[in-house]
Amino acid sequence: MAETEPSLLVVSAHAGDFVWRAGGAIAAATLRGEKATVVCLSYGERGESASQWLAGKPLDEIKAIRRDEAAAAAGALGAQIEFLDLGDYPLLETPESIQKLVDVYRRVQPTVVLTHPLSDPYNGDHPAAARMALQARVLAQAIGVANSDGTYPTKDEIIGAPPVFFFEPHQPEQSDFKPNVLLDITEAFPLKRKAMECLPAQKHMWEYYTALAVRRGVQVKRNAGPNLGLPHDTMGEAYMRYYPQVTGVLE
Amino acid sequence: MAETEPSLLVVSAHAGDFVWRAGGAIAAATLRGEKATVVCLSYGERGESASQWLAGKPLDEIKAIRRDEAAAAAGALGAQIEFLDLGDYPLLETPESIQKLVDVYRRVQPTVVLTHPLSDPYNGDHPAAARMALQARVLAQAIGVANSDGTYPTKDEIIGAPPVFFFEPHQPEQSDFKPNVLLDITEAFPLKRKAMECLPAQKHMWEYYTALAVRRGVQVKRNAGPNLGLPHDTMGEAYMRYYPQVTGVLE
Amino acid sequence: MAETEPSLLVVSAHAGDFVWRAGGAIAAATLRGEKATVVCLSYGERGESASQWLAGKPLDEIKAIRRDEAAAAAGALGAQIEFLDLGDYPLLETPESIQKLVDVYRRVQPTVVLTHPLSDPYNGDHPAAARMALQARVLAQAIGVANSDGTYPTKDEIIGAPPVFFFEPHQPEQSDFKPNVLLDITEAFPLKRKAMECLPAQKHMWEYYTALAVRRGVQVKRNAGPNLGLPHDTMGEAYMRYYPQVTGVLE
Amino acid sequence: MAETEPSLLVVSAHAGDFVWRAGGAIAAATLRGEKATVVCLSYGERGESASQWLAGKPLDEIKAIRRDEAAAAAGALGAQIEFLDLGDYPLLETPESIQKLVDVYRRVQPTVVLTHPLSDPYNGDHPAAARMALQARVLAQAIGVANSDGTYPTKDEIIGAPPVFFFEPHQPEQSDFKPNVLLDITEAFPLKRKAMECLPAQKHMWEYYTALAVRRGVQVKRNAGPNLGLPHDTMGEAYMRYYPQVTGVLE
Amino acid sequence: MAETEPSLLVVSAHAGDFVWRAGGAIAAATLRGEKATVVCLSYGERGESASQWLAGKPLDEIKAIRRDEAAAAAGALGAQIEFLDLGDYPLLETPESIQKLVDVYRRVQPTVVLTHPLSDPYNGDHPAAARMALQARVLAQAIGVANSDGTYPTKDEIIGAPPVFFFEPHQPEQSDFKPNVLLDITEAFPLKRKAMECLPAQKHMWEYYTALAVRRGVQVKRNAGPNLGLPHDTMGEAYMRYYPQVTGVLE
Amino acid sequence: MAETEPSLLVVSAHAGDFVWRAGGAIAAATLRGEKATVVCLSYGERGESASQWLAGKPLDEIKAIRRDEAAAAAGALGAQIEFLDLGDYPLLETPESIQKLVDVYRRVQPTVVLTHPLSDPYNGDHPAAARMALQARVLAQAIGVANSDGTYPTKDEIIGAPPVFFFEPHQPEQSDFKPNVLLDITEAFPLKRKAMECLPAQKHMWEYYTALAVRRGVQVKRNAGPNLGLPHDTMGEAYMRYYPQVTGVLE
């Protein structure tokens, strides 16, 4: 419906989240020649780097390792990446942090936004990131809300109302994650796999998320109907659309 | 995603329901040159024809009036229509009635299905129609489920897994109707209006459902974002997608 | 809002249910001089008469005992009572049974309806009774739905849209019973206690439901606010209003 | 049930919200001769004044305009109004802001409270206002919670447990708004219309909210039943009661 | 808590369901030396035997094949199996069918019951089986409900209140399946695998359900905590407990 | 499943909460010879000490009284107690407060955690305490999250994933409290009663919570089944398990 150029924005609580959960959607976008930007709110330096802490590494080194890995993974997916370094465990929702995200929205002008779902009983940073992503999106729409530098946006700098999709949490049912969109990532999967392999510390996750892609792929086929001829090896990712879909065609 | 020719099937509990609630979607499909079929499970002869009963008309005449009006409205929308005459108030969910719907599915080979939502505290026939539409859809997929005449379907006669959309009930919030699809029916609306005007006994509804189309049109614009340049007079219809959307692109 | 004379209809699955769960509301109505009618769909002869079966009594005798007790309890509450004898465990929702309830609605012309809630994992007859009460209420509104004798109702015989309240099930939380109305039954409680004492086989329930009235009474006070001066011994009953309240004053 | 004098308190996130969403209830109260007080937490200066920002007006002027308009609208409704000027987009829930609301509660001694619902995916200030209104209401009940000036309240200064009603958000279904109270505002509507016309910058909303009042009016009639003789032009507003209703009569 | 001998009853809509979904729990029980009984309500002859219909086999032969496979699978799990042959697609909930299940309950005297969850938008037979299993369980508790042969049960023949667990449907999130019990089936898994291999027509499912057991095993470990030393290859099955757990120890 | 020594941690918003709501579970644990620790986030000095404020006592004295009473009650239950003195009405969720709880978790090494449920429309401190207890539990698991003194925990100091149970709020249905665990506290009840009697200012609660234990005891019996021979005077407490139960046996 929109005339504007596609621009995908992914808001990730920690440095690795976007790879496991949305790597397919990101690669699918860049394979179509579209722009994709990942913003990592933190490096996951405290809560998701246990092996490095056990190895006795200092905080700064851990952050640098996580940053490099995430940058490599984003590169494999063909996406831009930026780091807000807001700290994790806990990720705090301050007005200043949200303001930084407002600036990102206005710069990136996303036509689609991906982030965590609003519930996750295993990790409070994930819903915090989602709340921040949603709040900043609304603030970025308002011409009366200033930028970080105190200037006010022009009419072109405020954003529209891009759809928001929540990507899959680690334990979907416990996080009230009921997918209403199943994305076919068959073609994009090799890039996602390559991106996963940029995260060597979580090698056991490579197989886990490959198996998940197979599982979601089976559901893609089930929900598309048997006679559509989807190939046997369809791979998938699951999403929850947050706002109603606007369309001219029911399909 | 499908290669098959578009075919819209609308399962309506009573003779008029499809006009008020899904007339825009139907007209939008036929304006695109697609096939649309309405199946009315009953005429709404007992529960939705109060003025005719008050006028002392006999049952058969009431059914004939309702049939003619519905046929005219379908014509205005460019759709085929058929009547199963299963009786209303209550609409009974017998195996035989559901079997008739199975035959319809196999004949129509729908790529999209529209019907009532699963809850309506004001009218039990509406959720009954929805349950029948859903059950028949699943049965029609199975090669081991016979047709009404006892023959078994061929591989081509069984259906795939067409998406199902619930159209809007009269009191949406009370019927747990939370739209996740907003359909732009601006171009189709004149046909919908014409179809509504084929139902003269409910003249007060013409304005009511025009106002509703305006209201849903405002929401189309709100959810599409301010800078997409949708015209001021956008008209809309609201739907609930029942199964997850299968797609290759998040948008 | 209505000008019509108050008329309370209580639809009870088994012979005793109305006493424990709605005795206070019934007595409160009759103490105000209003008409109250209880309709018992069954005697609870199979599912709620264990002690009599253990004592070796035959089915007919058990039904007679239950009928007499329920009639005595209704008398203590000042209410009319009728028995449809539809059988229990299971209570079957046939069109004929629902038609009998339609006749009751048209005869009683209720301005308020009380029945069981729609969920009860411990007793399927209770939600069955609720579904029947709700379906019959809608059918009784339609001038095109005949009476049991095949005649059609006059405009005066059809009913309006009386509010429906679900009374409290035995295990409220498990039955998704979230009260939105707390009824002060302090004055009516002595009559409710008297009615309970008409059911000697369930003597252990007298204390149980007295304690529940105290508990709900504490909630009446809590929700009315501390400074309203409700007496210390306020007794209560909890209800779920099913349709939205229509009012001219928010209070 | 209460002996205390009626006093309506409306907690509004922005300067205009109370007009569109609760103007009917406010006017109905003042037409009965009751006291009504509106407290605007912010002027909506950043998030709801786009046309003025586009016109290049400075912040202070925008706030003054919004203040004057809101004061005029409150006057048209016969209500008192006060402004806490807490800032919007985002409205921050600080302890100090909530304390100010505690003072308001104790001064106004409300018997009924109206505010926004707890969910609104389109505007975070609305649920923030609701949370503040609810939290301040509970704090204002406690004799151990000091006033802003450090003094402790007397027994007369603490408040009771006034019922809370959420008024209708802009996109009710998306905000999980399921009305359980439908208010007849037919007589009050002319005053509401007059109040809406005090907000000239949102002229397109006048018709939108008039149409909504018609729509809710139809539901008032539907839920009150056909034979109550409500006039054809009944106007309505929808509310969600948050705490259970306490009553002596089921009706 | 119970002194009675453990007896597991599994109510399966179709001949194969119990293998994929509950094979681990069954094998775990029989490995502990406990009794396990599977009751298949139908053979899944129409809805779940597509390859055999495509191969042109007649109905009776399909039923025989399914019966033999299911019997072999039950044997591999160490469980008894019986077939009620009630027909599938659709599985009809008649009073007679439910009565047959009542007899089963009274004969088997289950201390634990496993069945399908109450929702499955992809297959109506599954929730039908669950409703039947739940209704029969309540009826079997009542001394006033006769057996199929018209005799009444003795006090010893009626059953208690065995806990009910729903096993995992094919698309858990779409079926509102939120597991509240994660079962460690590591030791039982080889038997489950052997049972799966008794169903050669669904060979592609062997890997699918092995991968699911790995996935649920990861969740077993996550929810048990990292320092419990569960082995890396923990396998799991997910369940929803329907009634509250009764216990003397929180753990 | 765990080899670690049982250690019960109870996180209580105010000084008295743990007695009324979890006294039975605490006493049951200590009667089994297990360790139990209560941590009171505040004394409930402002929100739950009305009678003392009315008597004109100063804040410090009220806190001292509450502390002594709570310590006596904990003693009666055989539990350790500590007080974080974070203030109440409102209880603020600051990073510092949560850090203090992290320290408690690491010191106590709980195998089971009890706290308030996540919703309570009558008292915001209760869900605040629950959120703090849940967040601190997750932070305490992470080796990269420092202790209050800035040191990092060893591998032995971080905690596992102890199950969390929410205890019963004052108005359970209004707080969306649907118990999924019913605890038999018959043997522990005399100690709970003794602990309640350590709180003389709330003497009217003694009977209220004794009646509640009877009520929950009836539900213990109902859900355990009639033929388990539980004694007539079974006493109970209700809980909601937050994370899925991990087990090797379905029972």
Tab-separated table of N, CA and C in Angstrom, chain D residues 113-175:
chain	number	residue	atom	x	y	z
D	113	VAL	N	-15.602	7.469	39.851
D	113	VAL	CA	-14.384	7.884	39.153
D	113	VAL	C	-14.436	7.382	37.710
D	114	LEU	N	-14.131	8.260	36.778
D	114	LEU	CA	-14.005	7.865	35.368
D	114	LEU	C	-12.568	8.091	34.918
D	115	THR	N	-12.047	7.121	34.140
D	115	THR	CA	-10.719	7.333	33.575
D	115	THR	C	-10.550	6.451	32.337
D	116	HIS	N	-9.354	6.454	31.770
D	116	HIS	CA	-9.033	5.657	30.583
D	116	HIS	C	-8.960	4.177	30.946
D	117	PRO	N	-9.101	3.296	29.958
D	117	PRO	CA	-8.864	1.873	30.222
D	117	PRO	C	-7.370	1.571	30.343
D	118	LEU	N	-7.050	0.365	30.817
D	118	LEU	CA	-5.670	0.012	31.152
D	118	LEU	C	-4.837	-0.395	29.950
D	119	SER	N	-5.437	-0.477	28.778
D	119	SER	CA	-4.666	-0.874	27.595
D	119	SER	C	-5.014	0.052	26.439
D	120	ASP	N	-3.988	0.466	25.703
D	120	ASP	CA	-4.206	1.251	24.485
D	120	ASP	C	-2.924	1.195	23.660
D	121	PRO	N	-2.863	0.321	22.676
D	121	PRO	CA	-1.605	0.169	21.930
D	121	PRO	C	-1.260	1.364	21.059
D	122	TYR	N	-2.140	2.355	21.002
D	122	TYR	CA	-1.888	3.504	20.142
D	122	TYR	C	-1.395	4.717	20.922
D	123	ASN	N	-1.499	4.672	22.256
D	123	ASN	CA	-1.157	5.849	23.031
D	123	ASN	C	-0.854	5.440	24.465
D	124	GLY	N	0.416	5.396	24.807
D	124	GLY	CA	0.828	4.945	26.131
D	124	GLY	C	0.419	5.864	27.267
D	125	ASP	N	0.121	7.121	26.968
D	125	ASP	CA	-0.288	8.038	28.034
D	125	ASP	C	-1.634	7.635	28.640
D	126	HIS	N	-2.496	7.054	27.821
D	126	HIS	CA	-3.832	6.697	28.328
D	126	HIS	C	-3.766	5.634	29.419
D	127	PRO	N	-3.132	4.483	29.158
D	127	PRO	CA	-3.022	3.537	30.274
D	127	PRO	C	-2.188	4.070	31.430
D	128	ALA	N	-1.217	4.919	31.161
D	128	ALA	CA	-0.444	5.505	32.268
D	128	ALA	C	-1.375	6.328	33.165
D	129	ALA	N	-2.254	7.095	32.548
D	129	ALA	CA	-3.212	7.872	33.337
D	129	ALA	C	-4.111	6.964	34.156
D	130	ALA	N	-4.543	5.862	33.559
D	130	ALA	CA	-5.406	4.927	34.280
D	130	ALA	C	-4.689	4.320	35.476
D	131	ARG	N	-3.444	3.917	35.262
D	131	ARG	CA	-2.692	3.333	36.383
D	131	ARG	C	-2.508	4.346	37.499
D	132	MET	N	-2.240	5.591	37.123
D	132	MET	CA	-2.072	6.637	38.138
D	132	MET	C	-3.387	6.874	38.887
D	133	ALA	N	-4.476	6.928	38.149
D	133	ALA	CA	-5.778	7.160	38.788
D	133	ALA	C	-6.109	6.040	39.762
D	134	LEU	N	-5.801	4.796	39.367
D	134	LEU	CA	-6.111	3.657	40.235
D	134	LEU	C	-5.194	3.620	41.446
D	135	GLN	N	-3.920	3.897	41.225
D	135	GLN	CA	-2.993	3.838	42.355
D	135	GLN	C	-3.296	4.952	43.360
D	136	ALA	N	-3.548	6.146	42.849
D	136	ALA	CA	-3.848	7.264	43.752
D	136	ALA	C	-5.128	7.005	44.542
D	137	ARG	N	-6.104	6.370	43.908
D	137	ARG	CA	-7.353	6.050	44.614
D	137	ARG	C	-7.100	5.147	45.823
D	138	VAL	N	-6.223	4.153	45.653
D	138	VAL	CA	-5.943	3.258	46.767
D	138	VAL	C	-5.135	3.985	47.845
D	139	LEU	N	-4.147	4.761	47.432
D	139	LEU	CA	-3.335	5.496	48.424
D	139	LEU	C	-4.187	6.483	49.203
D	140	ALA	N	-5.146	7.118	48.519
D	140	ALA	CA	-5.973	8.134	49.183
D	140	ALA	C	-6.878	7.531	50.242
D	141	GLN	N	-7.059	6.196	50.188
D	141	GLN	CA	-7.890	5.524	51.192
D	141	GLN	C	-7.153	5.305	52.515
D	142	ALA	N	-5.815	5.413	52.486
D	142	ALA	CA	-5.022	4.979	53.636
D	142	ALA	C	-4.703	6.153	54.552
D	143	ILE	N	-5.035	6.002	55.780
D	143	ILE	CA	-4.828	7.085	56.758
D	143	ILE	C	-3.339	7.279	57.066
D	144	GLY	N	-2.531	6.277	56.730
D	144	GLY	CA	-1.089	6.386	56.959
D	144	GLY	C	-0.328	6.997	55.795
D	145	VAL	N	-1.018	7.341	54.730
D	145	VAL	CA	-0.359	7.995	53.602
D	145	VAL	C	-0.566	9.505	53.724
D	146	ALA	N	0.540	10.228	53.778
D	146	ALA	CA	0.483	11.672	54.017
D	146	ALA	C	-0.033	12.422	52.796
D	147	ASN	N	-0.457	13.632	53.019
D	147	ASN	CA	-0.768	14.551	51.923
D	147	ASN	C	0.530	15.133	51.377
D	148	SER	N	0.427	15.904	50.293
D	148	SER	CA	1.616	16.508	49.691
D	148	SER	C	2.376	17.399	50.662
D	149	ASP	N	1.643	18.044	51.536
D	149	ASP	CA	2.302	18.973	52.457
D	149	ASP	C	2.868	18.263	53.682
D	150	GLY	N	2.830	16.936	53.706
D	150	GLY	CA	3.438	16.212	54.810
D	150	GLY	C	2.495	15.944	55.966
D	151	THR	N	1.348	16.609	55.980
D	151	THR	CA	0.385	16.331	57.057
D	151	THR	C	-0.307	15.009	56.778
D	152	TYR	N	-0.867	14.447	57.811
D	152	TYR	CA	-1.608	13.197	57.639
D	152	TYR	C	-3.102	13.508	57.598
D	153	PRO	N	-3.850	12.744	56.834
D	153	PRO	CA	-5.285	13.024	56.698
D	153	PRO	C	-6.041	12.635	57.961
D	154	THR	N	-7.146	13.310	58.165
D	154	THR	CA	-8.052	12.876	59.242
D	154	THR	C	-8.913	11.748	58.700
D	155	LYS	N	-9.676	11.155	59.583
D	155	LYS	CA	-10.580	10.071	59.201
D	155	LYS	C	-11.563	10.543	58.136
D	156	ASP	N	-11.928	11.821	58.186
D	156	ASP	CA	-12.880	12.333	57.189
D	156	ASP	C	-12.218	12.621	55.850
D	157	GLU	N	-10.951	12.819	55.853
D	157	GLU	CA	-10.276	13.189	54.602
D	157	GLU	C	-9.938	11.988	53.718
D	158	ILE	N	-9.753	10.826	54.347
D	158	ILE	CA	-9.505	9.658	53.489
D	158	ILE	C	-10.789	9.345	52.716
D	159	ILE	N	-10.631	8.674	51.626
D	159	ILE	CA	-11.808	8.393	50.804
D	159	ILE	C	-12.272	6.945	50.990
D	160	GLY	N	-13.472	6.662	50.481
D	160	GLY	CA	-14.027	5.306	50.552
D	160	GLY	C	-13.525	4.471	49.384
D	161	ALA	N	-14.417	3.725	48.781
D	161	ALA	CA	-14.029	2.875	47.640
D	161	ALA	C	-14.954	3.178	46.468
D	162	PRO	N	-14.832	4.391	45.896
D	162	PRO	CA	-15.746	4.761	44.813
D	162	PRO	C	-15.566	3.829	43.618
D	163	PRO	N	-16.660	3.479	42.949
D	163	PRO	CA	-16.533	2.659	41.744
D	163	PRO	C	-15.750	3.402	40.671
D	164	VAL	N	-15.052	2.641	39.835
D	164	VAL	CA	-14.257	3.205	38.745
D	164	VAL	C	-14.811	2.681	37.419
D	165	PHE	N	-15.012	3.585	36.484
D	165	PHE	CA	-15.463	3.207	35.147
D	165	PHE	C	-14.436	3.689	34.135
D	166	PHE	N	-14.065	2.794	33.211
D	166	PHE	CA	-13.167	3.198	32.119
D	166	PHE	C	-14.011	3.682	30.951
D	167	PHE	N	-13.658	4.839	30.402
D	167	PHE	CA	-14.402	5.311	29.221
D	167	PHE	C	-13.767	4.771	27.946
D	168	GLU	N	-14.441	4.999	26.837
D	168	GLU	CA	-14.110	4.288	25.593
D	168	GLU	C	-12.865	4.854	24.906
D	169	PRO	N	-11.920	3.979	24.551
D	169	PRO	CA	-10.737	4.440	23.813
D	169	PRO	C	-11.056	4.588	22.325
D	170	HIS	N	-10.122	5.117	21.574
D	170	HIS	CA	-10.412	5.402	20.174
D	170	HIS	C	-10.636	4.128	19.366
D	171	GLN	N	-9.865	3.085	19.636
D	171	GLN	CA	-10.051	1.829	18.918
D	171	GLN	C	-10.365	0.760	19.961
D	172	PRO	N	-11.641	0.632	20.297
D	172	PRO	CA	-12.000	-0.157	21.484
D	172	PRO	C	-11.532	-1.608	21.427
D	173	GLU	N	-11.740	-2.294	20.328
D	173	GLU	CA	-11.383	-3.727	20.310
D	173	GLU	C	-9.886	-3.915	20.476
D	174	GLN	N	-9.096	-3.054	19.854
D	174	GLN	CA	-7.641	-3.192	19.969
D	174	GLN	C	-7.166	-2.905	21.383
D	175	SER	N	-7.988	-2.195	22.153
D	175	SER	CA	-7.620	-1.838	23.526
D	175	SER	C	-8.301	-2.757	24.537
